[in-house]
PDB file of C-alpha atoms in Angstrom:
ATOM      1  CA  GLY A   1       1.260   8.208 -15.389  1.00 69.00           C
ATOM      2  CA  ALA A   2       1.816   9.715 -11.970  1.00 84.00           C
ATOM      3  CA  VAL A   3       5.225   9.017 -10.470  1.00 93.00           C
ATOM      4  CA  VAL A   4       6.209   9.090  -6.821  1.00 96.00           C
ATOM      5  CA  SER A   5       9.820   8.768  -5.764  1.00 97.00           C
ATOM      6  CA  GLN A   6      11.454   8.094  -2.425  1.00 98.00           C
ATOM      7  CA  HIS A   7      14.947   8.843  -1.254  1.00 98.00           C
ATOM      8  CA  PRO A   8      16.943   7.063  -0.123  1.00 98.00           C
ATOM      9  CA  SER A   9      15.930   3.602  -1.284  1.00 98.00           C
ATOM     10  CA  ARG A  10      17.997   2.017   1.460  1.00 98.00           C
ATOM     11  CA  VAL A  11      19.525   3.435   4.603  1.00 98.00           C
ATOM     12  CA  ILE A  12      21.452   1.965   7.476  1.00 98.00           C
ATOM     13  CA  CYS A  13      21.840   3.993  10.622  1.00 97.00           C
ATOM     14  CA  LYS A  14      23.104   3.449  14.119  1.00 97.00           C
ATOM     15  CA  SER A  15      20.799   3.164  17.068  1.00 98.00           C
ATOM     16  CA  GLY A  16      20.030   6.554  18.578  1.00 97.00           C
ATOM     17  CA  THR A  17      20.485   8.542  15.408  1.00 98.00           C
ATOM     18  CA  SER A  18      17.796  10.120  13.254  1.00 98.00           C
ATOM     19  CA  VAL A  19      17.119   9.455   9.626  1.00 98.00           C
ATOM     20  CA  LYS A  20      15.078  11.405   7.093  1.00 98.00           C
ATOM     21  CA  ILE A  21      13.148   9.859   4.222  1.00 98.00           C
ATOM     22  CA  GLU A  22      11.854  11.985   1.358  1.00 98.00           C
ATOM     23  CA  CYS A  23       8.752  11.388  -0.715  1.00 97.00           C
ATOM     24  CA  ARG A  24       8.251  13.360  -3.902  1.00 96.00           C
ATOM     25  CA  SER A  25       5.463  13.497  -6.430  1.00 95.00           C
ATOM     26  CA  LEU A  26       7.342  14.083  -9.661  1.00 94.00           C
ATOM     27  CA  ASP A  27       4.673  15.100 -12.123  1.00 91.00           C
ATOM     28  CA  PHE A  28       1.708  16.219 -10.080  1.00 91.00           C
ATOM     29  CA  GLN A  29       0.914  18.216  -7.000  1.00 92.00           C
ATOM     30  CA  ALA A  30      -0.253  16.357  -3.941  1.00 89.00           C
ATOM     31  CA  THR A  31      -1.950  18.181  -1.124  1.00 85.00           C
ATOM     32  CA  THR A  32      -2.030  14.937   0.795  1.00 91.00           C
ATOM     33  CA  MET A  33       0.610  12.261   1.169  1.00 95.00           C
ATOM     34  CA  PHE A  34       0.507   9.134   3.270  1.00 96.00           C
ATOM     35  CA  TRP A  35       3.206   7.223   5.099  1.00 97.00           C
ATOM     36  CA  TYR A  36       3.075   3.483   5.603  1.00 97.00           C
ATOM     37  CA  ARG A  37       5.296   1.011   7.376  1.00 97.00           C
ATOM     38  CA  GLN A  38       5.652  -2.619   6.389  1.00 96.00           C
ATOM     39  CA  PHE A  39       7.380  -5.266   8.459  1.00 93.00           C
ATOM     40  CA  PRO A  40       8.559  -8.491   6.787  1.00 89.00           C
ATOM     41  CA  LYS A  41       5.739 -10.723   5.578  1.00 88.00           C
ATOM     42  CA  GLN A  42       3.156  -8.265   6.818  1.00 91.00           C
ATOM     43  CA  SER A  43       0.829  -5.784   5.240  1.00 93.00           C
ATOM     44  CA  LEU A  44       1.256  -2.060   4.852  1.00 95.00           C
ATOM     45  CA  MET A  45       0.151  -0.210   7.951  1.00 96.00           C
ATOM     46  CA  LEU A  46      -0.853   3.413   7.626  1.00 96.00           C
ATOM     47  CA  MET A  47       1.189   5.576   9.971  1.00 97.00           C
ATOM     48  CA  ALA A  48       0.084   9.086   9.180  1.00 97.00           C
ATOM     49  CA  THR A  49      -1.500  11.448   6.724  1.00 94.00           C
ATOM     50  CA  SER A  50       0.709  14.313   5.662  1.00 92.00           C
ATOM     51  CA  ASN A  51      -1.105  17.521   4.797  1.00 88.00           C
ATOM     52  CA  GLU A  52       0.587  20.308   2.896  1.00 87.00           C
ATOM     53  CA  GLY A  53       0.908  23.390   5.052  1.00 85.00           C
ATOM     54  CA  SER A  54      -0.538  21.848   8.192  1.00 88.00           C
ATOM     55  CA  LYS A  55       0.201  19.259  10.830  1.00 91.00           C
ATOM     56  CA  ALA A  56       0.192  15.609  10.005  1.00 94.00           C
ATOM     57  CA  THR A  57      -2.547  13.341  11.286  1.00 95.00           C
ATOM     58  CA  TYR A  58      -1.221  10.222  12.973  1.00 97.00           C
ATOM     59  CA  GLU A  59      -2.923   6.853  13.244  1.00 96.00           C
ATOM     60  CA  GLN A  60      -3.595   5.405  16.642  1.00 96.00           C
ATOM     61  CA  GLY A  61      -0.473   4.017  18.265  1.00 95.00           C
ATOM     62  CA  VAL A  62       1.993   5.959  16.115  1.00 97.00           C
ATOM     63  CA  GLU A  63       4.201   8.316  18.118  1.00 95.00           C
ATOM     64  CA  LYS A  64       4.164  11.722  16.506  1.00 94.00           C
ATOM     65  CA  ASP A  65       7.305  12.829  18.337  1.00 96.00           C
ATOM     66  CA  LYS A  66       9.214   9.847  17.021  1.00 97.00           C
ATOM     67  CA  PHE A  67       8.006   9.996  13.457  1.00 98.00           C
ATOM     68  CA  LEU A  68       8.196  13.616  12.421  1.00 97.00           C
ATOM     69  CA  ILE A  69       6.425  14.511   9.224  1.00 96.00           C
ATOM     70  CA  ASN A  70       6.883  17.685   7.263  1.00 93.00           C
ATOM     71  CA  HIS A  71       4.935  18.501   4.114  1.00 91.00           C
ATOM     72  CA  ALA A  72       6.502  21.748   3.093  1.00 84.00           C
ATOM     73  CA  SER A  73       5.410  21.829  -0.517  1.00 91.00           C
ATOM     74  CA  LEU A  74       2.871  20.235  -2.829  1.00 91.00           C
ATOM     75  CA  THR A  75       5.473  17.816  -4.120  1.00 94.00           C
ATOM     76  CA  LEU A  76       7.508  16.894  -1.056  1.00 95.00           C
ATOM     77  CA  SER A  77       6.830  15.216   2.249  1.00 95.00           C
ATOM     78  CA  THR A  78       9.524  14.046   4.617  1.00 97.00           C
ATOM     79  CA  LEU A  79       9.432  11.459   7.371  1.00 98.00           C
ATOM     80  CA  THR A  80      12.105  11.694  10.040  1.00 98.00           C
ATOM     81  CA  VAL A  81      12.579   8.737  12.340  1.00 98.00           C
ATOM     82  CA  THR A  82      14.082  10.243  15.464  1.00 98.00           C
ATOM     83  CA  SER A  83      16.308   8.335  17.866  1.00 97.00           C
ATOM     84  CA  ALA A  84      15.943   5.222  15.784  1.00 98.00           C
ATOM     85  CA  HIS A  85      16.140   1.804  17.389  1.00 97.00           C
ATOM     86  CA  PRO A  86      16.445  -1.651  15.846  1.00 97.00           C
ATOM     87  CA  GLU A  87      12.691  -2.194  16.194  1.00 97.00           C
ATOM     88  CA  ASP A  88      12.173   0.742  13.813  1.00 97.00           C
ATOM     89  CA  SER A  89      13.855  -1.257  11.072  1.00 98.00           C
ATOM     90  CA  SER A  90      11.208  -1.634   8.424  1.00 97.00           C
ATOM     91  CA  PHE A  91      10.144  -0.832   4.889  1.00 98.00           C
ATOM     92  CA  TYR A  92       8.669   2.674   4.750  1.00 98.00           C
ATOM     93  CA  ILE A  93       6.397   3.490   1.830  1.00 98.00           C
ATOM     94  CA  CYS A  94       4.768   6.762   0.939  1.00 97.00           C
ATOM     95  CA  SER A  95       1.887   7.519  -1.348  1.00 96.00           C
ATOM     96  CA  ALA A  96       0.635  10.738  -2.866  1.00 94.00           C
ATOM     97  CA  GLY A  97      -2.985  11.537  -3.450  1.00 87.00           C
ATOM     98  CA  ARG A  98      -4.304  13.119  -6.604  1.00 81.00           C
ATOM     99  CA  GLY A  99      -8.020  13.494  -6.288  1.00 74.00           C
ATOM    100  CA  ALA A 100     -10.224  11.640  -3.860  1.00 68.00           C
ATOM    101  CA  TYR A 101      -9.676   8.170  -5.244  1.00 79.00           C
ATOM    102  CA  GLU A 102      -6.248   8.294  -6.768  1.00 84.00           C
ATOM    103  CA  GLN A 103      -3.202   7.300  -4.807  1.00 89.00           C
ATOM    104  CA  TYR A 104       0.222   6.607  -6.203  1.00 93.00           C
ATOM    105  CA  PHE A 105       2.814   4.725  -4.223  1.00 95.00           C
ATOM    106  CA  GLY A 106       6.515   5.257  -3.971  1.00 97.00           C
ATOM    107  CA  PRO A 107       9.055   2.444  -4.322  1.00 97.00           C
ATOM    108  CA  GLY A 108       9.739   2.303  -0.588  1.00 98.00           C
ATOM    109  CA  THR A 109      12.723   2.902   1.660  1.00 98.00           C
ATOM    110  CA  ARG A 110      14.384   0.060   3.534  1.00 98.00           C
ATOM    111  CA  LEU A 111      15.557   1.271   6.930  1.00 98.00           C
ATOM    112  CA  THR A 112      17.954  -0.845   8.946  1.00 98.00           C
ATOM    113  CA  VAL A 113      18.921   0.317  12.416  1.00 98.00           C
ATOM    114  CA  THR A 114      22.004  -1.352  13.853  1.00 97.00           C
TER     115      THR A 114
ATOM    116  CA  GLY B   1     -12.533  -0.250  13.373  1.00 42.00           C
ATOM    117  CA  GLU B   2     -12.207  -1.034   9.730  1.00 49.00           C
ATOM    118  CA  SER B   3     -10.351  -4.140   8.704  1.00 56.00           C
ATOM    119  CA  VAL B   4      -9.718  -5.910   5.470  1.00 63.00           C
ATOM    120  CA  GLY B   5      -8.678  -9.528   5.591  1.00 55.00           C
ATOM    121  CA  LEU B   6      -7.731 -12.331   3.268  1.00 48.00           C
ATOM    122  CA  HIS B   7      -8.800 -15.934   3.379  1.00 49.00           C
ATOM    123  CA  LEU B   8      -5.522 -17.560   2.303  1.00 53.00           C
ATOM    124  CA  PRO B   9      -1.975 -16.437   3.049  1.00 85.00           C
ATOM    125  CA  THR B  10      -0.428 -18.339   0.111  1.00 92.00           C
ATOM    126  CA  LEU B  11      -1.659 -19.625  -3.225  1.00 94.00           C
ATOM    127  CA  SER B  12       0.263 -21.862  -5.570  1.00 96.00           C
ATOM    128  CA  VAL B  13      -0.908 -22.290  -9.164  1.00 97.00           C
ATOM    129  CA  GLN B  14       0.405 -23.875 -12.311  1.00 97.00           C
ATOM    130  CA  GLU B  15       1.497 -21.574 -15.090  1.00 97.00           C
ATOM    131  CA  GLY B  16      -1.357 -21.076 -17.496  1.00 97.00           C
ATOM    132  CA  ASP B  17      -4.061 -21.807 -14.932  1.00 97.00           C
ATOM    133  CA  ASN B  18      -6.416 -19.193 -13.553  1.00 97.00           C
ATOM    134  CA  SER B  19      -5.824 -17.760 -10.075  1.00 97.00           C
ATOM    135  CA  ILE B  20      -8.460 -16.568  -7.657  1.00 97.00           C
ATOM    136  CA  ILE B  21      -7.504 -14.509  -4.635  1.00 96.00           C
ATOM    137  CA  ASN B  22     -10.177 -13.747  -2.082  1.00 94.00           C
ATOM    138  CA  CYS B  23     -10.652 -10.956   0.407  1.00 94.00           C
ATOM    139  CA  ALA B  24     -13.200 -10.078   3.081  1.00 92.00           C
ATOM    140  CA  TYR B  25     -13.829  -6.626   4.426  1.00 90.00           C
ATOM    141  CA  SER B  26     -15.687  -5.542   7.522  1.00 87.00           C
ATOM    142  CA  ASN B  27     -16.852  -1.996   6.884  1.00 85.00           C
ATOM    143  CA  SER B  28     -20.117  -2.069   5.002  1.00 84.00           C
ATOM    144  CA  ALA B  29     -19.739   1.650   4.312  1.00 86.00           C
ATOM    145  CA  SER B  30     -16.670   1.071   2.136  1.00 89.00           C
ATOM    146  CA  ASP B  31     -17.412   2.275  -1.362  1.00 92.00           C
ATOM    147  CA  TYR B  32     -14.142   1.821  -3.199  1.00 94.00           C
ATOM    148  CA  PHE B  33     -11.922  -1.230  -3.422  1.00 96.00           C
ATOM    149  CA  ILE B  34      -8.525  -1.742  -4.964  1.00 96.00           C
ATOM    150  CA  TRP B  35      -6.222  -4.651  -5.686  1.00 97.00           C
ATOM    151  CA  TYR B  36      -2.470  -4.124  -5.509  1.00 96.00           C
ATOM    152  CA  LYS B  37       0.471  -6.273  -6.500  1.00 97.00           C
ATOM    153  CA  GLN B  38       3.693  -6.023  -4.564  1.00 97.00           C
ATOM    154  CA  GLU B  39       6.922  -7.578  -5.675  1.00 96.00           C
ATOM    155  CA  SER B  40       9.734  -8.133  -3.226  1.00 94.00           C
ATOM    156  CA  GLY B  41      11.399  -4.907  -2.123  1.00 94.00           C
ATOM    157  CA  LYS B  42       9.064  -2.680  -4.116  1.00 96.00           C
ATOM    158  CA  GLY B  43       6.069  -0.486  -3.464  1.00 96.00           C
ATOM    159  CA  PRO B  44       2.548  -1.667  -4.234  1.00 96.00           C
ATOM    160  CA  GLN B  45       1.441  -1.496  -7.843  1.00 95.00           C
ATOM    161  CA  PHE B  46      -2.167  -0.736  -8.752  1.00 94.00           C
ATOM    162  CA  ILE B  47      -3.904  -3.572 -10.585  1.00 96.00           C
ATOM    163  CA  ILE B  48      -7.592  -2.831 -10.725  1.00 96.00           C
ATOM    164  CA  ASP B  49     -10.281  -1.073  -8.739  1.00 96.00           C
ATOM    165  CA  ILE B  50     -14.028  -1.255  -8.359  1.00 97.00           C
ATOM    166  CA  ARG B  51     -16.644   0.995  -6.847  1.00 95.00           C
ATOM    167  CA  SER B  52     -19.464  -0.236  -4.673  1.00 94.00           C
ATOM    168  CA  ASN B  53     -22.088   0.445  -7.348  1.00 95.00           C
ATOM    169  CA  MET B  54     -20.564  -2.314  -9.483  1.00 96.00           C
ATOM    170  CA  ASP B  55     -20.207  -6.046  -8.913  1.00 97.00           C
ATOM    171  CA  LYS B  56     -17.692  -6.859 -11.610  1.00 98.00           C
ATOM    172  CA  ARG B  57     -14.939  -5.110 -13.461  1.00 98.00           C
ATOM    173  CA  GLN B  58     -12.519  -6.481 -16.004  1.00 97.00           C
ATOM    174  CA  GLY B  59      -9.058  -5.452 -16.982  1.00 95.00           C
ATOM    175  CA  GLN B  60      -6.345  -7.047 -18.982  1.00 94.00           C
ATOM    176  CA  ARG B  61      -6.240 -10.687 -17.739  1.00 97.00           C
ATOM    177  CA  VAL B  62      -7.730  -9.598 -14.417  1.00 98.00           C
ATOM    178  CA  THR B  63     -11.259  -9.447 -13.122  1.00 98.00           C
ATOM    179  CA  VAL B  64     -12.459  -8.128  -9.798  1.00 98.00           C
ATOM    180  CA  LEU B  65     -15.734  -9.329  -8.317  1.00 98.00           C
ATOM    181  CA  LEU B  66     -17.490  -7.559  -5.489  1.00 97.00           C
ATOM    182  CA  ASN B  67     -20.209  -9.101  -3.362  1.00 96.00           C
ATOM    183  CA  LYS B  68     -21.478  -6.419  -1.025  1.00 93.00           C
ATOM    184  CA  THR B  69     -24.012  -8.728   0.579  1.00 93.00           C
ATOM    185  CA  VAL B  70     -21.295 -10.853   2.161  1.00 94.00           C
ATOM    186  CA  LYS B  71     -18.595  -8.159   2.025  1.00 93.00           C
ATOM    187  CA  HIS B  72     -16.350 -10.212  -0.181  1.00 95.00           C
ATOM    188  CA  LEU B  73     -13.950  -9.229  -2.923  1.00 96.00           C
ATOM    189  CA  SER B  74     -12.010 -11.445  -5.299  1.00 97.00           C
ATOM    190  CA  LEU B  75      -9.306 -11.025  -7.889  1.00 98.00           C
ATOM    191  CA  GLN B  76      -9.179 -13.421 -10.789  1.00 98.00           C
ATOM    192  CA  ILE B  77      -6.061 -13.661 -12.907  1.00 98.00           C
ATOM    193  CA  ALA B  78      -6.451 -15.483 -16.184  1.00 98.00           C
ATOM    194  CA  ALA B  79      -3.657 -17.608 -17.664  1.00 98.00           C
ATOM    195  CA  THR B  80      -1.345 -16.963 -14.744  1.00 98.00           C
ATOM    196  CA  GLN B  81       2.251 -16.300 -15.714  1.00 97.00           C
ATOM    197  CA  PRO B  82       5.521 -16.523 -13.744  1.00 96.00           C
ATOM    198  CA  GLY B  83       5.631 -12.726 -13.710  1.00 96.00           C
ATOM    199  CA  ASP B  84       2.428 -12.744 -11.702  1.00 98.00           C
ATOM    200  CA  SER B  85       4.277 -14.199  -8.715  1.00 97.00           C
ATOM    201  CA  ALA B  86       3.996 -11.572  -5.990  1.00 97.00           C
ATOM    202  CA  VAL B  87       1.995 -10.636  -2.934  1.00 96.00           C
ATOM    203  CA  TYR B  88      -1.478  -9.358  -3.671  1.00 97.00           C
ATOM    204  CA  PHE B  89      -3.320  -6.997  -1.364  1.00 96.00           C
ATOM    205  CA  CYS B  90      -6.900  -5.937  -1.413  1.00 95.00           C
ATOM    206  CA  ALA B  91      -7.562  -2.515   0.027  1.00 95.00           C
ATOM    207  CA  THR B  92     -10.404  -0.179   0.740  1.00 93.00           C
ATOM    208  CA  GLY B  93      -9.885   3.307  -0.545  1.00 88.00           C
ATOM    209  CA  GLY B  94     -11.278   6.747  -0.750  1.00 81.00           C
ATOM    210  CA  PHE B  95      -9.329   9.328   1.175  1.00 84.00           C
ATOM    211  CA  LYS B  96      -7.224   6.744   2.994  1.00 88.00           C
ATOM    212  CA  THR B  97      -6.158   3.373   1.681  1.00 92.00           C
ATOM    213  CA  ILE B  98      -6.365   0.540   4.186  1.00 92.00           C
ATOM    214  CA  PHE B  99      -4.636  -2.686   3.218  1.00 94.00           C
ATOM    215  CA  GLY B 100      -5.584  -6.272   3.883  1.00 90.00           C
ATOM    216  CA  ALA B 101      -3.117  -8.921   5.061  1.00 86.00           C
ATOM    217  CA  GLY B 102      -1.930 -10.073   1.641  1.00 92.00           C
ATOM    218  CA  THR B 103      -1.797 -13.329  -0.295  1.00 94.00           C
ATOM    219  CA  ARG B 104       1.449 -14.594  -1.749  1.00 95.00           C
ATOM    220  CA  LEU B 105       0.944 -16.067  -5.186  1.00 97.00           C
ATOM    221  CA  PHE B 106       3.439 -18.672  -6.398  1.00 96.00           C
ATOM    222  CA  VAL B 107       3.333 -19.612 -10.056  1.00 97.00           C
ATOM    223  CA  LYS B 108       4.835 -22.987 -10.872  1.00 94.00           C
ATOM    224  CA  ALA B 109       6.387 -23.385 -14.309  1.00 89.00           C
TER     225      ALA B 109
END
């Protein structure tokens, strides 16, 4: 089956610093990847669509300058949380698309901003 | 905008009983629906999907029912086991996957 990995699985950073999260499709190429954020006891909220070789498309209310997305290859998308603050602490999950109706989710990255 | 919602936030069932988790969606144009299971601290795991041209689909111990008339989706889990304890999300798919609020399933031994 299709496997998507995320790195790191957990990260703690200080307020004001930036942190990068990687999402990789291990055994297939993904022209599109998606980034979600999940707060405790809440659902997954789509943040942005990452397109290989072009700019990401952000959902309404998501600051593109704060959440930088780079999709440099067909197997890697990165999400950088810039100038992180405690309210950015969350569970970040990516997914990779293979075909119109196939999406495979990563295991998530727990970000804690102190 | 599109939204997917769930009727019950928590569901507690006895081991061995059947579980039914319900979901309502608002966008009548949705043509693809998915159920996911999420265990604590993990990403969502695909359970079963159904397209809008079907009203029922069965998998191993799971059945999804789709009622397009009332825009309702349900997940039935037969002979619920302790390992089924998790949060279950319905979602509409296609290019983007939009998640509903989630139902936490507790299985009592």
